[in-house]
Amino acid sequence: MPSALFTPITLGEQTIPNRIAVAPMCMYSADDGSASDWHIQHWMSLGISGAGMITFEATGVERRGRISHGCTGLYSDANEAAMARALAPARRVAAPGAVFGVQLGHAGRKASSQLPWLGGGPLTPAQDAWQTVGPSAIPFAPGWPTPTALDEAGIEAIVAAFVQAAERAARIGLDFVELHGAHGYLLNEFLSPISNRRTDRWGGSLENRMRLIVTIARAVRAVLPARMFVGARLSATEWVEDGFTIEDAIAVAAALKAEGVVYICASSGGNAHDQQIPIGPLYQVDFAEAIRNGAGIATRAVGMITTPAEAEAVLREGRADMVALARAILADPRWPWRAAYELGAEAYAPPQYLRSLTTMKHWVVDDDD
Ligand SMILES: Cc1cc2nc3c(=O)[nH]c(=O)nc-3n(C[C@H](O)[C@H](O)[C@H](O)COP(=O)(O)O)c2cc1C
């Protein structure tokens, strides 16, 4: 039976050679939002992996929408030029038909954070902190700064910033944009009844709380060329009582689908500081399956999917349409080559590296050992 993982998938007008996706991963290595030499090697490495879909890290649509001083942005001409510079060599080494996209986001009340390897948490004034914004003036956690609640004009400016960043993504030549509606950042903050206590048309009912991400999806889709597709990442549950639920996520996914969004990446958590996450292998796959069945949209499963056999089973059992890897492919960018060997499929490697594929059998982990 041919491998499900190495079966092409069509999203919008793009046919992608396999179902291995690289999840968005912040590198905290940008300079005022501009991708650096680090990104050139990083994106080339991910391109050489042979993965079919590569999503660049959470990228701020405005300067204050970055998570940290080191996060990428698409709010200036310099940012646009820098991303284009790093994309070009990554494309040259990637599998034919591989798609590159960017996760567009706004960090909201979790912006102005320290780099993780410097301890994380909110920046202090001495570290050039900036004023954060959110749906309501509610801090993320004790010790975090209180965001300014956005007013109507402020919300419209955020929508416009997403549109401008999407236009930059199109000029760069990317294949898709992913709206970051997960992990407690601004779009997730609006979706959640915990962080959104507004009483205007942007808060209250689920219909009102999803208005921002739906409005952005519509506006972004309208300015992108047909060749580009739009996806979204959602936190399908908050892992607390009285938070956003999987049923809510299915309703949001259906509304996004109606606006032309073609896939949902099902993640979870990040908005409630007291969340209790039962982390373990495949712990978020149920969400991808529920959204796929409930909203009738392609889903990307993510979260502790580490072996080719696990990834293959998720697809073969019809629980998702793609799998995304973060830590596993960061640790081992040859993961897709190894997976192809294990699953009896063909991996793409650039001709310079082709002869190394013969050694993949030595890397296969034997569970009986
Ligand atoms: C270094 C690193 C950076 C990350 N940055 C982002 C990001 O920019 N956007 C996002 O939605 N998730 C981000 N994540 C979460 C991953 O995309 C992924 O959902 C998570 O790590 C679970 O998948 P895994 O078990 O395969 O690592 C990051 C994870 C890691 C390890």
Tab-separated table of C-alpha atoms and ligand atoms in Angstrom:
chain	number	residue	atom	x	y	z
A	1	MET	CA	0.000	0.000	0.000
A	2	PRO	CA	1.507	3.410	-0.891
A	3	SER	CA	2.480	5.580	2.053
A	4	ALA	CA	-0.193	8.083	3.119
A	5	LEU	CA	2.527	10.444	4.331
A	6	PHE	CA	4.074	10.595	0.864
A	7	THR	CA	0.775	10.975	-1.008
A	8	PRO	CA	0.377	14.460	-2.540
A	9	ILE	CA	-2.295	16.817	-1.238
A	10	THR	CA	-3.940	19.754	-2.988
A	11	LEU	CA	-4.616	22.912	-1.006
A	12	GLY	CA	-6.208	25.707	-3.001
A	13	GLU	CA	-4.391	25.763	-6.326
A	14	GLN	CA	-1.213	24.128	-4.992
A	15	THR	CA	-0.447	20.426	-5.090
A	16	ILE	CA	2.078	19.553	-2.408
A	17	PRO	CA	4.282	16.473	-2.895
A	18	ASN	CA	3.839	14.981	0.588
A	19	ARG	CA	1.971	15.563	3.834
A	20	ILE	CA	4.927	16.358	6.052
A	21	ALA	CA	4.686	19.941	7.277
A	22	VAL	CA	7.234	21.900	9.259
A	23	ALA	CA	5.361	23.665	12.059
A	24	PRO	CA	6.055	27.360	12.586
A	25	MET	CA	8.959	27.878	14.957
A	26	CYS	CA	10.234	31.183	16.320
A	27	MET	CA	13.990	31.516	16.032
A	28	TYR	CA	14.290	34.777	18.020
A	29	SER	CA	17.091	35.767	15.640
A	30	ALA	CA	15.649	38.661	13.647
A	31	ASP	CA	16.808	42.262	13.693
A	32	ASP	CA	13.873	44.692	14.047
A	33	GLY	CA	11.689	42.089	12.364
A	34	SER	CA	14.121	41.296	9.545
A	35	ALA	CA	15.174	37.695	8.928
A	36	SER	CA	18.929	37.277	9.407
A	37	ASP	CA	21.686	34.959	8.170
A	38	TRP	CA	20.444	32.496	10.791
A	39	HIS	CA	17.164	32.246	8.900
A	40	ILE	CA	18.998	31.545	5.647
A	41	GLN	CA	20.655	28.432	7.053
A	42	HIS	CA	17.540	27.440	9.033
A	43	TRP	CA	15.098	27.719	6.139
A	44	MET	CA	17.578	26.073	3.760
A	45	SER	CA	17.941	23.198	6.207
A	46	LEU	CA	14.158	22.809	6.399
A	47	GLY	CA	13.923	23.097	2.617
A	48	ILE	CA	16.560	20.389	2.086
A	49	SER	CA	14.570	18.124	4.448
A	50	GLY	CA	12.147	17.351	1.636
A	51	ALA	CA	9.081	18.330	3.715
A	52	GLY	CA	6.180	19.378	1.505
A	53	MET	CA	5.037	22.384	3.533
A	54	ILE	CA	7.229	24.828	5.395
A	55	THR	CA	5.625	27.490	7.566
A	56	PHE	CA	7.866	30.340	8.670
A	57	GLU	CA	7.678	31.400	12.295
A	58	ALA	CA	5.086	33.646	13.973
A	59	THR	CA	5.706	36.962	12.219
A	60	GLY	CA	4.387	40.224	13.609
A	61	VAL	CA	2.102	42.221	11.350
A	62	GLU	CA	3.178	45.310	13.260
A	63	ARG	CA	6.247	46.129	15.321
A	64	ARG	CA	4.473	45.914	18.683
A	65	GLY	CA	2.871	42.653	17.532
A	66	ARG	CA	6.163	40.757	17.761
A	67	ILE	CA	6.540	38.353	20.675
A	68	SER	CA	10.106	39.480	21.353
A	69	HIS	CA	12.798	41.819	20.066
A	70	GLY	CA	14.125	38.837	18.076
A	71	CYS	CA	10.918	37.894	16.267
A	72	THR	CA	10.375	38.341	12.564
A	73	GLY	CA	7.901	40.883	11.270
A	74	LEU	CA	6.391	41.924	7.973
A	75	TYR	CA	5.747	45.562	8.795
A	76	SER	CA	8.522	47.292	6.819
A	77	ASP	CA	10.174	47.233	3.412
A	78	ALA	CA	13.351	46.016	5.116
A	79	ASN	CA	11.479	43.037	6.637
A	80	GLU	CA	10.041	42.190	3.238
A	81	ALA	CA	13.434	42.316	1.514
A	82	ALA	CA	15.066	40.226	4.243
A	83	MET	CA	12.445	37.469	4.058
A	84	ALA	CA	12.715	37.394	0.266
A	85	ARG	CA	16.519	37.112	0.549
A	86	ALA	CA	16.264	34.077	2.861
A	87	LEU	CA	13.415	32.424	0.971
A	88	ALA	CA	15.257	32.265	-2.367
A	89	PRO	CA	18.017	29.768	-1.428
A	90	ALA	CA	15.574	27.664	0.629
A	91	ARG	CA	13.349	27.282	-2.418
A	92	ARG	CA	16.304	26.302	-4.595
A	93	VAL	CA	17.087	23.272	-2.416
A	94	ALA	CA	13.518	22.216	-1.549
A	95	ALA	CA	11.541	19.378	-3.115
A	96	PRO	CA	9.786	20.332	-6.371
A	97	GLY	CA	6.314	21.551	-5.444
A	98	ALA	CA	7.153	22.187	-1.777
A	99	VAL	CA	5.247	25.215	-0.494
A	100	PHE	CA	6.581	27.972	1.713
A	101	GLY	CA	4.357	30.212	3.802
A	102	VAL	CA	4.462	32.517	6.772
A	103	GLN	CA	2.491	32.479	9.987
A	104	LEU	CA	1.123	36.003	10.363
A	105	GLY	CA	0.371	36.974	13.903
A	106	HIS	CA	0.098	39.591	16.565
A	107	ALA	CA	1.338	38.730	20.029
A	108	GLY	CA	-1.244	40.941	21.780
A	109	ARG	CA	-0.923	40.863	25.574
A	110	LYS	CA	1.941	38.325	25.341
A	111	ALA	CA	4.113	40.638	23.234
A	112	SER	CA	7.142	42.406	24.666
A	113	SER	CA	8.583	39.157	26.009
A	114	GLN	CA	12.129	38.113	26.742
A	115	LEU	CA	13.904	35.526	24.572
A	116	PRO	CA	13.276	32.046	26.023
A	117	TRP	CA	16.962	31.288	26.560
A	118	LEU	CA	17.232	34.534	28.559
A	119	GLY	CA	14.410	33.354	30.816
A	120	GLY	CA	11.236	34.315	28.937
A	121	GLY	CA	8.514	36.342	30.676
A	122	PRO	CA	7.726	40.006	30.139
A	123	LEU	CA	10.502	42.466	29.307
A	124	THR	CA	11.412	45.048	31.932
A	125	PRO	CA	11.545	48.776	31.049
A	126	ALA	CA	15.355	48.522	31.024
A	127	GLN	CA	15.041	45.867	28.323
A	128	ASP	CA	13.126	48.224	26.038
A	129	ALA	CA	9.668	46.835	26.859
A	130	TRP	CA	6.715	48.202	24.953
A	131	GLN	CA	3.023	48.719	25.741
A	132	THR	CA	0.977	45.667	24.786
A	133	VAL	CA	-2.600	45.571	23.510
A	134	GLY	CA	-5.439	43.071	23.868
A	135	PRO	CA	-9.193	42.693	23.660
A	136	SER	CA	-9.564	43.685	27.327
A	137	ALA	CA	-7.273	45.177	29.958
A	138	ILE	CA	-6.553	41.787	31.537
A	139	PRO	CA	-2.941	40.641	31.983
A	140	PHE	CA	-1.918	37.160	30.836
A	141	ALA	CA	-0.790	36.134	34.319
A	142	PRO	CA	0.193	37.674	37.642
A	143	GLY	CA	3.351	39.709	37.075
A	144	TRP	CA	2.557	40.407	33.426
A	145	PRO	CA	1.764	43.947	32.257
A	146	THR	CA	-1.825	45.045	31.695
A	147	PRO	CA	-2.539	45.425	27.964
A	148	THR	CA	-4.396	48.416	26.579
A	149	ALA	CA	-7.850	47.320	25.416
A	150	LEU	CA	-8.061	48.058	21.698
A	151	ASP	CA	-10.746	50.532	20.640
A	152	GLU	CA	-12.682	50.302	17.370
A	153	ALA	CA	-10.046	52.273	15.436
A	154	GLY	CA	-7.316	50.145	16.987
A	155	ILE	CA	-9.018	46.944	15.842
A	156	GLU	CA	-9.434	48.312	12.330
A	157	ALA	CA	-5.721	49.157	12.297
A	158	ILE	CA	-4.897	45.562	13.262
A	159	VAL	CA	-7.015	44.244	10.367
A	160	ALA	CA	-5.219	46.655	8.022
A	161	ALA	CA	-1.832	45.500	9.346
A	162	PHE	CA	-2.706	41.865	8.583
A	163	VAL	CA	-3.717	42.888	5.061
A	164	GLN	CA	-0.497	44.828	4.469
A	165	ALA	CA	1.622	41.969	5.786
A	166	ALA	CA	-0.259	39.515	3.539
A	167	GLU	CA	0.432	41.782	0.567
A	168	ARG	CA	4.102	41.713	1.485
A	169	ALA	CA	3.971	37.896	1.692
A	170	ALA	CA	2.515	37.834	-1.834
A	171	ARG	CA	5.244	40.155	-3.174
A	172	ILE	CA	7.907	37.969	-1.560
A	173	GLY	CA	6.534	35.048	-3.568
A	174	LEU	CA	5.315	32.901	-0.692
A	175	ASP	CA	2.697	30.250	-1.436
A	176	PHE	CA	0.446	30.676	1.575
A	177	VAL	CA	-0.203	32.565	4.775
A	178	GLU	CA	-1.275	31.019	8.060
A	179	LEU	CA	-3.238	33.164	10.517
A	180	HIS	CA	-1.956	32.618	14.044
A	181	GLY	CA	-5.097	32.119	16.096
A	182	ALA	CA	-3.442	29.986	18.784
A	183	HIS	CA	-1.229	30.000	21.875
A	184	GLY	CA	-2.691	33.036	23.631
A	185	TYR	CA	-1.715	35.635	21.064
A	186	LEU	CA	-4.055	38.391	19.909
A	187	LEU	CA	-6.474	36.466	17.668
A	188	ASN	CA	-6.708	33.709	20.303
A	189	GLU	CA	-7.215	36.376	22.988
A	190	PHE	CA	-10.253	37.665	21.107
A	191	LEU	CA	-11.620	34.122	20.657
A	192	SER	CA	-11.353	33.241	24.341
A	193	PRO	CA	-14.007	34.213	26.908
A	194	ILE	CA	-11.195	34.334	29.488
A	195	SER	CA	-9.248	37.147	27.852
A	196	ASN	CA	-12.101	38.810	25.920
A	197	ARG	CA	-14.611	40.529	28.211
A	198	ARG	CA	-15.760	43.095	25.668
A	199	THR	CA	-19.403	44.076	25.408
A	200	ASP	CA	-19.245	45.527	21.884
A	201	ARG	CA	-19.471	43.628	18.583
A	202	TRP	CA	-15.984	42.142	19.157
A	203	GLY	CA	-16.874	40.338	22.410
A	204	GLY	CA	-19.542	38.392	24.260
A	205	SER	CA	-21.060	35.702	22.032
A	206	LEU	CA	-18.821	33.295	20.128
A	207	GLU	CA	-19.994	34.971	16.936
A	208	ASN	CA	-18.661	38.287	18.242
A	209	ARG	CA	-15.433	36.798	19.637
A	210	MET	CA	-14.608	35.176	16.299
A	211	ARG	CA	-15.357	38.375	14.385
A	212	LEU	CA	-11.728	39.511	14.391
A	213	ILE	CA	-10.177	36.349	12.942
A	214	VAL	CA	-13.047	35.955	10.464
A	215	THR	CA	-12.785	39.602	9.368
A	216	ILE	CA	-9.031	39.227	8.934
A	217	ALA	CA	-9.419	35.995	6.963
A	218	ARG	CA	-11.873	37.693	4.600
A	219	ALA	CA	-9.698	40.782	4.173
A	220	VAL	CA	-6.491	38.788	3.661
A	221	ARG	CA	-8.096	36.378	1.185
A	222	ALA	CA	-9.411	39.354	-0.800
A	223	VAL	CA	-5.944	40.805	-1.430
A	224	LEU	CA	-4.026	37.593	-2.105
A	225	PRO	CA	-3.594	36.192	-5.601
A	226	ALA	CA	-5.560	33.003	-6.305
A	227	ARG	CA	-2.328	30.950	-6.396
A	228	MET	CA	-1.845	31.588	-2.650
A	229	PHE	CA	-3.883	29.756	-0.042
A	230	VAL	CA	-4.813	30.751	3.482
A	231	GLY	CA	-4.767	28.532	6.569
A	232	ALA	CA	-5.168	29.146	10.271
A	233	ARG	CA	-3.842	27.741	13.499
A	234	LEU	CA	-6.240	27.509	16.413
A	235	SER	CA	-5.880	26.540	20.041
A	236	ALA	CA	-8.702	24.021	20.028
A	237	THR	CA	-9.021	24.050	23.811
A	238	GLU	CA	-7.630	26.144	26.643
A	239	TRP	CA	-7.338	23.219	29.080
A	240	VAL	CA	-9.255	25.131	31.775
A	241	GLU	CA	-12.885	25.259	32.888
A	242	ASP	CA	-14.986	27.946	31.191
A	243	GLY	CA	-12.503	28.501	28.373
A	244	PHE	CA	-12.707	28.174	24.590
A	245	THR	CA	-13.692	24.607	23.676
A	246	ILE	CA	-13.298	22.174	20.807
A	247	GLU	CA	-16.965	22.810	19.910
A	248	ASP	CA	-16.122	26.513	19.634
A	249	ALA	CA	-13.090	25.648	17.498
A	250	ILE	CA	-15.253	23.625	15.104
A	251	ALA	CA	-17.612	26.603	14.718
A	252	VAL	CA	-14.677	28.955	14.084
A	253	ALA	CA	-13.175	26.531	11.567
A	254	ALA	CA	-16.497	26.372	9.686
A	255	ALA	CA	-16.708	30.176	9.609
A	256	LEU	CA	-13.112	30.421	8.362
A	257	LYS	CA	-13.791	27.819	5.705
A	258	ALA	CA	-16.677	29.971	4.467
A	259	GLU	CA	-14.121	32.788	3.999
A	260	GLY	CA	-11.841	30.624	1.860
A	261	VAL	CA	-9.473	29.272	4.524
A	262	VAL	CA	-8.401	25.806	3.349
A	263	TYR	CA	-6.766	24.198	6.380
A	264	ILE	CA	-6.739	24.374	10.155
A	265	CYS	CA	-3.713	23.432	12.223
A	266	ALA	CA	-5.104	22.093	15.494
A	267	SER	CA	-2.970	23.137	18.439
A	268	SER	CA	-4.073	23.972	21.979
A	269	GLY	CA	-3.434	26.061	25.068
A	270	GLY	CA	-1.292	29.110	25.695
A	271	ASN	CA	-3.923	31.621	26.787
A	272	ALA	CA	-4.652	30.540	30.354
A	273	HIS	CA	-1.712	30.686	32.756
A	274	ASP	CA	-3.275	27.952	34.945
A	275	GLN	CA	-3.803	25.464	32.080
A	276	GLN	CA	-3.298	21.755	32.833
A	277	ILE	CA	-2.143	20.049	29.632
A	278	PRO	CA	-2.017	16.238	29.543
A	279	ILE	CA	1.055	16.176	27.325
A	280	GLY	CA	1.931	12.902	25.659
A	281	PRO	CA	2.364	11.360	22.218
A	282	LEU	CA	-0.269	12.559	19.711
A	283	TYR	CA	-2.069	14.527	22.446
A	284	GLN	CA	-3.668	17.024	20.055
A	285	VAL	CA	-4.620	14.678	17.209
A	286	ASP	CA	-8.189	14.294	18.565
A	287	PHE	CA	-8.684	18.012	17.898
A	288	ALA	CA	-7.527	17.738	14.285
A	289	GLU	CA	-9.920	14.830	13.834
A	290	ALA	CA	-12.876	16.609	15.455
A	291	ILE	CA	-12.371	19.756	13.368
A	292	ARG	CA	-11.894	17.730	10.180
A	293	ASN	CA	-15.157	15.853	10.790
A	294	GLY	CA	-17.102	18.735	12.335
A	295	ALA	CA	-16.215	21.529	9.916
A	296	GLY	CA	-15.346	19.545	6.792
A	297	ILE	CA	-11.992	21.260	6.348
A	298	ALA	CA	-8.505	19.836	5.854
A	299	THR	CA	-6.585	19.663	9.105
A	300	ARG	CA	-2.946	19.536	10.087
A	301	ALA	CA	-2.248	17.546	13.244
A	302	VAL	CA	0.599	18.690	15.476
A	303	GLY	CA	2.061	17.986	18.871
A	304	MET	CA	4.400	15.189	19.889
A	305	ILE	CA	4.163	13.331	16.627
A	306	THR	CA	7.693	12.036	16.512
A	307	THR	CA	7.968	8.792	14.565
A	308	PRO	CA	7.172	8.101	10.899
A	309	ALA	CA	4.888	5.230	11.991
A	310	GLU	CA	2.856	7.580	14.206
A	311	ALA	CA	2.552	10.155	11.433
A	312	GLU	CA	1.556	7.526	8.894
A	313	ALA	CA	-1.122	6.114	11.248
A	314	VAL	CA	-2.674	9.557	11.890
A	315	LEU	CA	-3.190	10.005	8.150
A	316	ARG	CA	-4.141	6.433	7.362
A	317	GLU	CA	-6.820	6.454	10.083
A	318	GLY	CA	-8.297	9.600	8.535
A	319	ARG	CA	-7.679	11.693	11.631
A	320	ALA	CA	-5.952	14.538	9.765
A	321	ASP	CA	-4.821	15.484	6.259
A	322	MET	CA	-1.267	16.511	7.141
A	323	VAL	CA	1.066	16.203	10.073
A	324	ALA	CA	3.253	19.019	11.311
A	325	LEU	CA	6.504	18.468	13.125
A	326	ALA	CA	8.320	21.038	15.224
A	327	ARG	CA	10.944	19.687	17.632
A	328	ALA	CA	11.455	16.376	15.839
A	329	ILE	CA	12.391	17.992	12.530
A	330	LEU	CA	14.437	20.697	14.231
A	331	ALA	CA	16.473	17.934	15.872
A	332	ASP	CA	16.609	15.842	12.713
A	333	PRO	CA	16.046	17.677	9.429
A	334	ARG	CA	16.586	14.325	7.685
A	335	TRP	CA	13.350	13.025	9.285
A	336	PRO	CA	11.464	12.929	5.938
A	337	TRP	CA	14.281	10.892	4.301
A	338	ARG	CA	14.215	8.421	7.183
A	339	ALA	CA	10.409	8.309	7.030
A	340	ALA	CA	10.521	7.538	3.305
A	341	TYR	CA	12.922	4.656	3.932
A	342	GLU	CA	10.755	3.269	6.742
A	343	LEU	CA	7.521	3.602	4.789
A	344	GLY	CA	8.907	2.335	1.498
A	345	ALA	CA	8.403	5.662	-0.266
A	346	GLU	CA	10.620	7.994	-2.305
A	347	ALA	CA	12.144	10.969	-0.517
A	348	TYR	CA	13.372	14.017	-2.349
A	349	ALA	CA	16.952	15.014	-1.696
A	350	PRO	CA	18.954	17.570	-3.643
A	351	PRO	CA	21.268	15.836	-6.132
A	352	GLN	CA	24.338	16.840	-4.142
A	353	TYR	CA	23.102	14.700	-1.231
A	354	LEU	CA	21.405	11.891	-3.138
A	355	ARG	CA	24.008	9.251	-2.374
A	356	SER	CA	23.419	9.670	1.358
A	357	LEU	CA	19.903	8.234	1.022
A	358	THR	CA	21.452	4.776	0.824
A	359	THR	CA	22.484	5.116	4.483
A	360	MET	CA	18.970	5.766	5.812
A	361	LYS	CA	18.567	2.135	6.817
A	362	HIS	CA	21.189	2.713	9.509
A	363	TRP	CA	19.053	5.420	11.093
A	364	VAL	CA	15.852	3.469	11.386
A	365	VAL	CA	14.921	2.967	15.009
A	366	ASP	CA	14.068	-0.655	15.726
A	367	ASP	CA	11.389	-0.744	18.424
A	368	ASP	CA	12.419	-4.285	19.387
A	369	ASP	CA	15.854	-3.172	20.551
B	1	LIG	C1	11.527	26.462	19.000
B	1	LIG	C2	10.021	26.492	18.883
B	1	LIG	C3	9.398	27.634	18.389
B	1	LIG	C4	8.009	27.672	18.203
B	1	LIG	N1	7.433	28.764	17.616
B	1	LIG	C5	6.118	28.731	17.267
B	1	LIG	C6	5.554	29.730	16.433
B	1	LIG	O1	6.239	30.637	15.953
B	1	LIG	N2	4.232	29.646	16.155
B	1	LIG	C7	3.450	28.619	16.623
B	1	LIG	O2	2.246	28.577	16.335
B	1	LIG	N3	3.979	27.633	17.370
B	1	LIG	C8	5.288	27.640	17.661
B	1	LIG	N4	5.852	26.592	18.340
B	1	LIG	C9	5.017	25.404	18.627
B	1	LIG	C10	5.190	24.356	17.521
B	1	LIG	O3	4.786	24.860	16.255
B	1	LIG	C11	4.425	23.071	17.826
B	1	LIG	O4	3.046	23.330	17.814
B	1	LIG	C12	4.808	22.454	19.164
B	1	LIG	O5	6.207	22.501	19.376
B	1	LIG	C13	4.324	21.015	19.284
B	1	LIG	O6	4.862	20.222	18.231
B	1	LIG	P1	6.138	19.230	18.458
B	1	LIG	O7	5.743	18.285	19.547
B	1	LIG	O8	6.303	18.561	17.104
B	1	LIG	O9	7.317	20.062	18.840
B	1	LIG	C14	7.225	26.553	18.572
B	1	LIG	C15	7.854	25.411	19.091
B	1	LIG	C16	9.230	25.368	19.226
B	1	LIG	C17	9.874	24.110	19.743
